[in-house]
PDB file of C-alpha atoms in Angstrom:
ATOM      1  CA  MET A1220     -88.282 117.138-255.460  1.00 88.00           C
ATOM      2  CA  ASP A1221     -87.044 119.408-258.245  1.00 92.00           C
ATOM      3  CA  LEU A1222     -83.525 120.509-259.198  1.00 92.00           C
ATOM      4  CA  THR A1223     -83.647 123.695-257.099  1.00 93.00           C
ATOM      5  CA  GLU A1224     -84.743 121.793-253.977  1.00 93.00           C
ATOM      6  CA  PHE A1225     -82.099 119.148-254.649  1.00 92.00           C
ATOM      7  CA  LEU A1226     -79.292 121.700-255.002  1.00 92.00           C
ATOM      8  CA  ASP A1227     -80.526 123.584-251.916  1.00 92.00           C
ATOM      9  CA  HIS A1228     -80.339 120.326-249.952  1.00 92.00           C
ATOM     10  CA  LEU A1229     -76.833 119.547-251.222  1.00 91.00           C
ATOM     11  CA  ASN A1230     -75.550 123.076-250.664  1.00 92.00           C
ATOM     12  CA  SER A1231     -76.873 123.076-247.088  1.00 92.00           C
ATOM     13  CA  GLY A1232     -74.292 120.408-246.244  1.00 88.00           C
ATOM     14  CA  GLU A1233     -76.989 118.138-244.817  1.00 90.00           C
ATOM     15  CA  PRO A1234     -76.449 114.413-245.442  1.00 92.00           C
ATOM     16  CA  VAL A1235     -78.203 112.700-248.315  1.00 92.00           C
ATOM     17  CA  ARG A1236     -79.734 109.688-246.609  1.00 90.00           C
ATOM     18  CA  GLY A1237     -79.807 106.428-248.567  1.00 85.00           C
ATOM     19  CA  GLY A1238     -83.283 105.903-250.038  1.00 86.00           C
ATOM     20  CA  SER A1239     -84.440 109.467-249.300  1.00 90.00           C
ATOM     21  CA  PRO A1240     -86.150 111.672-251.939  1.00 91.00           C
ATOM     22  CA  ALA A1241     -82.837 113.534-252.406  1.00 91.00           C
ATOM     23  CA  HIS A1242     -81.021 110.229-252.947  1.00 91.00           C
ATOM     24  CA  GLN A1243     -83.625 109.085-255.475  1.00 92.00           C
ATOM     25  CA  PHE A1244     -83.445 112.440-257.289  1.00 93.00           C
ATOM     26  CA  MET A1245     -79.641 112.102-257.335  1.00 92.00           C
ATOM     27  CA  HIS A1246     -80.015 108.870-259.289  1.00 92.00           C
ATOM     28  CA  SER A1247     -82.249 110.516-261.911  1.00 93.00           C
ATOM     29  CA  ILE A1248     -79.789 113.409-262.317  1.00 94.00           C
ATOM     30  CA  SER A1249     -76.997 110.845-262.697  1.00 95.00           C
ATOM     31  CA  GLN A1250     -78.756 109.278-265.662  1.00 96.00           C
ATOM     32  CA  GLN A1251     -78.984 112.669-267.390  1.00 95.00           C
ATOM     33  CA  ALA A1252     -75.284 113.299-266.700  1.00 97.00           C
ATOM     34  CA  LEU A1253     -74.286 109.880-268.017  1.00 96.00           C
ATOM     35  CA  LYS A1254     -76.215 110.527-271.224  1.00 96.00           C
ATOM     36  CA  LEU A1255     -74.592 113.939-271.783  1.00 97.00           C
ATOM     37  CA  THR A1256     -71.073 112.775-270.915  1.00 97.00           C
ATOM     38  CA  ALA A1257     -71.510 109.857-273.326  1.00 97.00           C
ATOM     39  CA  GLU A1258     -72.345 112.414-276.027  1.00 97.00           C
ATOM     40  CA  ILE A1259     -69.382 114.623-275.064  1.00 98.00           C
ATOM     41  CA  ASN A1260     -67.023 111.639-275.048  1.00 98.00           C
ATOM     42  CA  GLY A1261     -68.498 109.744-278.012  1.00 96.00           C
ATOM     43  CA  GLY A1262     -66.850 111.573-280.872  1.00 95.00           C
ATOM     44  CA  TYR A1263     -65.146 114.736-282.046  1.00 97.00           C
ATOM     45  CA  HIS A1264     -66.901 118.066-281.434  1.00 97.00           C
ATOM     46  CA  GLU A1265     -65.799 121.547-282.464  1.00 96.00           C
ATOM     47  CA  PRO A1266     -64.947 123.749-279.441  1.00 96.00           C
ATOM     48  CA  HIS A1267     -68.242 125.682-279.674  1.00 97.00           C
ATOM     49  CA  GLN A1268     -70.153 122.391-279.736  1.00 97.00           C
ATOM     50  CA  LEU A1269     -68.291 121.166-276.640  1.00 96.00           C
ATOM     51  CA  ARG A1270     -69.102 124.413-274.846  1.00 97.00           C
ATOM     52  CA  ALA A1271     -72.780 123.960-275.714  1.00 97.00           C
ATOM     53  CA  LEU A1272     -72.824 120.361-274.484  1.00 98.00           C
ATOM     54  CA  PHE A1273     -70.943 121.255-271.302  1.00 98.00           C
ATOM     55  CA  SER A1274     -73.330 124.156-270.682  1.00 98.00           C
ATOM     56  CA  GLN A1275     -76.238 121.745-271.026  1.00 97.00           C
ATOM     57  CA  LEU A1276     -74.526 119.330-268.625  1.00 97.00           C
ATOM     58  CA  ILE A1277     -74.044 121.956-265.895  1.00 97.00           C
ATOM     59  CA  GLY A1278     -77.325 123.763-266.560  1.00 96.00           C
ATOM     60  CA  GLN A1279     -75.748 127.180-267.161  1.00 96.00           C
ATOM     61  CA  PRO A1280     -73.698 128.734-269.954  1.00 97.00           C
ATOM     62  CA  VAL A1281     -69.915 128.613-269.892  1.00 97.00           C
ATOM     63  CA  ASP A1282     -67.869 131.504-271.211  1.00 97.00           C
ATOM     64  CA  GLU A1283     -66.520 131.410-274.778  1.00 97.00           C
ATOM     65  CA  SER A1284     -63.038 131.214-273.250  1.00 98.00           C
ATOM     66  CA  PHE A1285     -63.791 127.815-271.642  1.00 98.00           C
ATOM     67  CA  GLY A1286     -61.795 124.870-272.979  1.00 97.00           C
ATOM     68  CA  LEU A1287     -62.306 121.134-272.539  1.00 98.00           C
ATOM     69  CA  PHE A1288     -60.441 118.140-273.935  1.00 98.00           C
ATOM     70  CA  PRO A1289     -62.653 115.053-273.524  1.00 98.00           C
ATOM     71  CA  PRO A1290     -63.165 112.538-272.161  1.00 98.00           C
ATOM     72  CA  PHE A1291     -64.827 114.133-269.147  1.00 98.00           C
ATOM     73  CA  TYR A1292     -66.864 112.353-266.479  1.00 98.00           C
ATOM     74  CA  THR A1293     -69.406 113.429-263.879  1.00 97.00           C
ATOM     75  CA  ASP A1294     -72.325 111.743-262.158  1.00 92.00           C
ATOM     76  CA  CYS A1295     -74.265 114.976-261.556  1.00 96.00           C
ATOM     77  CA  GLY A1296     -73.022 118.071-263.392  1.00 96.00           C
ATOM     78  CA  LYS A1297     -75.621 120.479-262.053  1.00 97.00           C
ATOM     79  CA  ASN A1298     -73.425 121.799-259.218  1.00 97.00           C
ATOM     80  CA  ILE A1299     -70.368 122.748-261.306  1.00 98.00           C
ATOM     81  CA  HIS A1300     -69.621 126.484-261.571  1.00 98.00           C
ATOM     82  CA  ILE A1301     -66.948 127.614-264.062  1.00 98.00           C
ATOM     83  CA  GLY A1302     -65.219 130.986-264.387  1.00 98.00           C
ATOM     84  CA  LYS A1303     -63.627 132.498-267.488  1.00 98.00           C
ATOM     85  CA  ASN A1304     -60.489 131.172-269.219  1.00 98.00           C
ATOM     86  CA  VAL A1305     -60.793 127.785-267.499  1.00 98.00           C
ATOM     87  CA  PHE A1306     -59.253 124.733-269.164  1.00 98.00           C
ATOM     88  CA  ILE A1307     -60.040 121.118-268.242  1.00 98.00           C
ATOM     89  CA  ASN A1308     -57.762 118.476-269.738  1.00 98.00           C
ATOM     90  CA  MET A1309     -58.522 114.852-270.691  1.00 98.00           C
ATOM     91  CA  GLY A1310     -59.833 112.215-268.318  1.00 98.00           C
ATOM     92  CA  CYS A1311     -61.065 114.415-265.461  1.00 98.00           C
ATOM     93  CA  LYS A1312     -63.713 113.116-263.067  1.00 98.00           C
ATOM     94  CA  PHE A1313     -65.883 115.598-261.167  1.00 98.00           C
ATOM     95  CA  GLN A1314     -68.161 114.318-258.399  1.00 97.00           C
ATOM     96  CA  ASP A1315     -69.901 117.646-257.989  1.00 97.00           C
ATOM     97  CA  GLN A1316     -72.956 117.016-255.814  1.00 96.00           C
ATOM     98  CA  GLY A1317     -71.376 119.038-252.988  1.00 96.00           C
ATOM     99  CA  GLY A1318     -70.493 121.888-255.364  1.00 97.00           C
ATOM    100  CA  ILE A1319     -67.409 122.595-257.477  1.00 98.00           C
ATOM    101  CA  PHE A1320     -66.471 126.248-257.977  1.00 98.00           C
ATOM    102  CA  ILE A1321     -63.611 126.925-260.411  1.00 98.00           C
ATOM    103  CA  GLY A1322     -62.222 130.456-260.602  1.00 98.00           C
ATOM    104  CA  ASP A1323     -61.069 132.416-263.641  1.00 98.00           C
ATOM    105  CA  GLY A1324     -57.891 131.209-265.310  1.00 98.00           C
ATOM    106  CA  ALA A1325     -57.765 127.815-263.588  1.00 98.00           C
ATOM    107  CA  LEU A1326     -56.017 124.938-265.383  1.00 98.00           C
ATOM    108  CA  ILE A1327     -57.099 121.386-264.536  1.00 98.00           C
ATOM    109  CA  GLY A1328     -54.627 118.688-265.647  1.00 98.00           C
ATOM    110  CA  HIS A1329     -55.147 115.192-267.024  1.00 98.00           C
ATOM    111  CA  ASN A1330     -57.111 112.712-264.891  1.00 98.00           C
ATOM    112  CA  VAL A1331     -57.806 115.095-262.010  1.00 98.00           C
ATOM    113  CA  VAL A1332     -60.471 113.888-259.566  1.00 98.00           C
ATOM    114  CA  LEU A1333     -62.602 116.448-257.701  1.00 98.00           C
ATOM    115  CA  ALA A1334     -64.716 114.591-255.112  1.00 98.00           C
ATOM    116  CA  THR A1335     -67.333 116.441-253.052  1.00 97.00           C
ATOM    117  CA  LEU A1336     -69.067 113.540-251.275  1.00 95.00           C
ATOM    118  CA  ASN A1337     -68.061 111.459-248.277  1.00 93.00           C
ATOM    119  CA  HIS A1338     -69.974 108.454-246.999  1.00 90.00           C
ATOM    120  CA  ALA A1339     -71.160 108.300-243.402  1.00 85.00           C
ATOM    121  CA  HIS A1340     -68.651 106.674-241.046  1.00 87.00           C
ATOM    122  CA  SER A1341     -71.181 104.429-239.328  1.00 87.00           C
ATOM    123  CA  PRO A1342     -71.420 101.041-241.101  1.00 88.00           C
ATOM    124  CA  GLN A1343     -75.193 101.057-240.473  1.00 86.00           C
ATOM    125  CA  ASP A1344     -75.521 104.394-242.292  1.00 87.00           C
ATOM    126  CA  ARG A1345     -72.788 103.939-244.925  1.00 86.00           C
ATOM    127  CA  GLY A1346     -75.248 104.533-247.770  1.00 85.00           C
ATOM    128  CA  SER A1347     -75.714 108.138-246.645  1.00 88.00           C
ATOM    129  CA  MET A1348     -73.534 110.785-248.251  1.00 91.00           C
ATOM    130  CA  ILE A1349     -72.223 114.043-246.819  1.00 93.00           C
ATOM    131  CA  PRO A1350     -71.656 116.826-249.378  1.00 95.00           C
ATOM    132  CA  ALA A1351     -68.969 119.499-249.006  1.00 96.00           C
ATOM    133  CA  PRO A1352     -67.886 121.960-251.726  1.00 97.00           C
ATOM    134  CA  ILE A1353     -64.550 122.355-253.445  1.00 98.00           C
ATOM    135  CA  HIS A1354     -63.474 125.925-254.218  1.00 98.00           C
ATOM    136  CA  ILE A1355     -60.638 126.427-256.712  1.00 98.00           C
ATOM    137  CA  GLY A1356     -59.342 129.988-256.820  1.00 98.00           C
ATOM    138  CA  LYS A1357     -58.267 132.144-259.719  1.00 98.00           C
ATOM    139  CA  ASN A1358     -55.224 131.110-261.776  1.00 98.00           C
ATOM    140  CA  VAL A1359     -54.843 127.782-259.952  1.00 98.00           C
ATOM    141  CA  TRP A1360     -53.013 124.961-261.704  1.00 98.00           C
ATOM    142  CA  ILE A1361     -53.891 121.408-260.694  1.00 98.00           C
ATOM    143  CA  GLY A1362     -51.418 118.856-262.071  1.00 98.00           C
ATOM    144  CA  ALA A1363     -52.189 115.503-263.652  1.00 98.00           C
ATOM    145  CA  ASN A1364     -53.656 112.718-261.511  1.00 98.00           C
ATOM    146  CA  ALA A1365     -54.230 114.949-258.484  1.00 98.00           C
ATOM    147  CA  THR A1366     -57.233 114.289-256.237  1.00 98.00           C
ATOM    148  CA  VAL A1367     -59.025 117.038-254.316  1.00 98.00           C
ATOM    149  CA  LEU A1368     -61.277 115.875-251.468  1.00 98.00           C
ATOM    150  CA  PRO A1369     -64.552 117.301-250.119  1.00 97.00           C
ATOM    151  CA  GLY A1370     -64.544 120.681-248.393  1.00 97.00           C
ATOM    152  CA  VAL A1371     -61.173 121.853-249.738  1.00 98.00           C
ATOM    153  CA  THR A1372     -60.464 125.430-250.842  1.00 98.00           C
ATOM    154  CA  ILE A1373     -57.440 126.057-253.069  1.00 98.00           C
ATOM    155  CA  GLY A1374     -56.300 129.672-252.858  1.00 98.00           C
ATOM    156  CA  ASP A1375     -55.690 131.969-255.820  1.00 97.00           C
ATOM    157  CA  GLY A1376     -52.474 131.327-257.731  1.00 97.00           C
ATOM    158  CA  ALA A1377     -51.718 127.999-256.027  1.00 98.00           C
ATOM    159  CA  ILE A1378     -50.242 124.953-257.760  1.00 98.00           C
ATOM    160  CA  VAL A1379     -51.202 121.382-256.882  1.00 98.00           C
ATOM    161  CA  ALA A1380     -48.448 118.995-257.976  1.00 98.00           C
ATOM    162  CA  ALA A1381     -49.177 115.970-260.118  1.00 98.00           C
ATOM    163  CA  GLY A1382     -50.401 113.009-258.094  1.00 98.00           C
ATOM    164  CA  ALA A1383     -51.126 115.008-254.934  1.00 98.00           C
ATOM    165  CA  VAL A1384     -54.047 114.149-252.677  1.00 98.00           C
ATOM    166  CA  VAL A1385     -55.418 117.404-251.274  1.00 98.00           C
ATOM    167  CA  ASN A1386     -57.348 116.875-248.036  1.00 98.00           C
ATOM    168  CA  ARG A1387     -57.045 120.362-246.529  1.00 98.00           C
ATOM    169  CA  ASP A1388     -57.134 123.959-247.688  1.00 98.00           C
ATOM    170  CA  VAL A1389     -54.241 125.253-249.803  1.00 98.00           C
ATOM    171  CA  PRO A1390     -53.023 128.811-249.123  1.00 98.00           C
ATOM    172  CA  GLU A1391     -52.883 131.177-252.086  1.00 97.00           C
ATOM    173  CA  ASN A1392     -49.653 131.353-254.100  1.00 97.00           C
ATOM    174  CA  THR A1393     -48.216 128.140-252.672  1.00 98.00           C
ATOM    175  CA  ILE A1394     -47.205 124.831-254.226  1.00 97.00           C
ATOM    176  CA  VAL A1395     -48.477 121.670-252.555  1.00 98.00           C
ATOM    177  CA  ALA A1396     -47.335 118.112-253.252  1.00 98.00           C
ATOM    178  CA  GLY A1397     -47.560 114.628-251.806  1.00 98.00           C
ATOM    179  CA  VAL A1398     -50.030 112.297-250.138  1.00 97.00           C
ATOM    180  CA  PRO A1399     -51.478 113.981-248.225  1.00 97.00           C
ATOM    181  CA  ALA A1400     -50.522 117.249-249.922  1.00 98.00           C
ATOM    182  CA  LYS A1401     -48.343 119.639-247.952  1.00 98.00           C
ATOM    183  CA  VAL A1402     -46.950 123.070-248.800  1.00 97.00           C
ATOM    184  CA  VAL A1403     -43.500 122.609-250.352  1.00 97.00           C
ATOM    185  CA  ARG A1404     -42.908 126.157-251.583  1.00 95.00           C
ATOM    186  CA  THR A1405     -44.272 129.646-251.792  1.00 94.00           C
ATOM    187  CA  ILE A1406     -44.448 131.189-255.235  1.00 91.00           C
ATOM    188  CA  PRO A1407     -42.013 134.142-255.321  1.00 82.00           C
ATOM    189  CA  GLU A1408     -43.441 137.652-255.746  1.00 77.00           C
ATOM    190  CA  GLU A1409     -41.662 138.165-259.076  1.00 73.00           C
ATOM    191  CA  ALA A1410     -43.348 135.048-260.496  1.00 71.00           C
ATOM    192  CA  LYS A1411     -46.807 136.422-259.640  1.00 63.00           C
ATOM    193  CA  ALA A1412     -46.438 139.496-261.830  1.00 58.00           C
TER     194      ALA A1412
END
């Protein structure tokens, strides 16, 4: 299995069975990600150096407008897709096997967890993983310590409050909060301008 076949498998939404070729490939990719995140997190880097390391981690270039404050953690990296003017703050953890898509202008707060894998419900098959993507729209703000679960789409302009656990889609231009996250407000039209 190569990276393209692996990503095709993940992006199909088909389970990754424990012990399968995809599962074994996942472990090799994890080792590469651990090595690169250790380099990212191991000392100070100028912003252009961080962009270069992050681009290597995800396997595609990030825009010059991309900002990252380490530490940053991922166990894959190759299924992260970043728009322009995106900022990721300290301590974030991205489990991106299922795909993480971050739109232009998104702000990701401290210690945010983006998780794109679930384990199978059956105890006999618990080692199998089910990927589902996370889509974060344009100009989204995700507050500190929020967790976004597999298969969630966060609409353009939305705000996820600090500490929220997002287990369902978030409509655009709304504010969600709580565990599980619920819409608490709509962003007024005058604030969108």
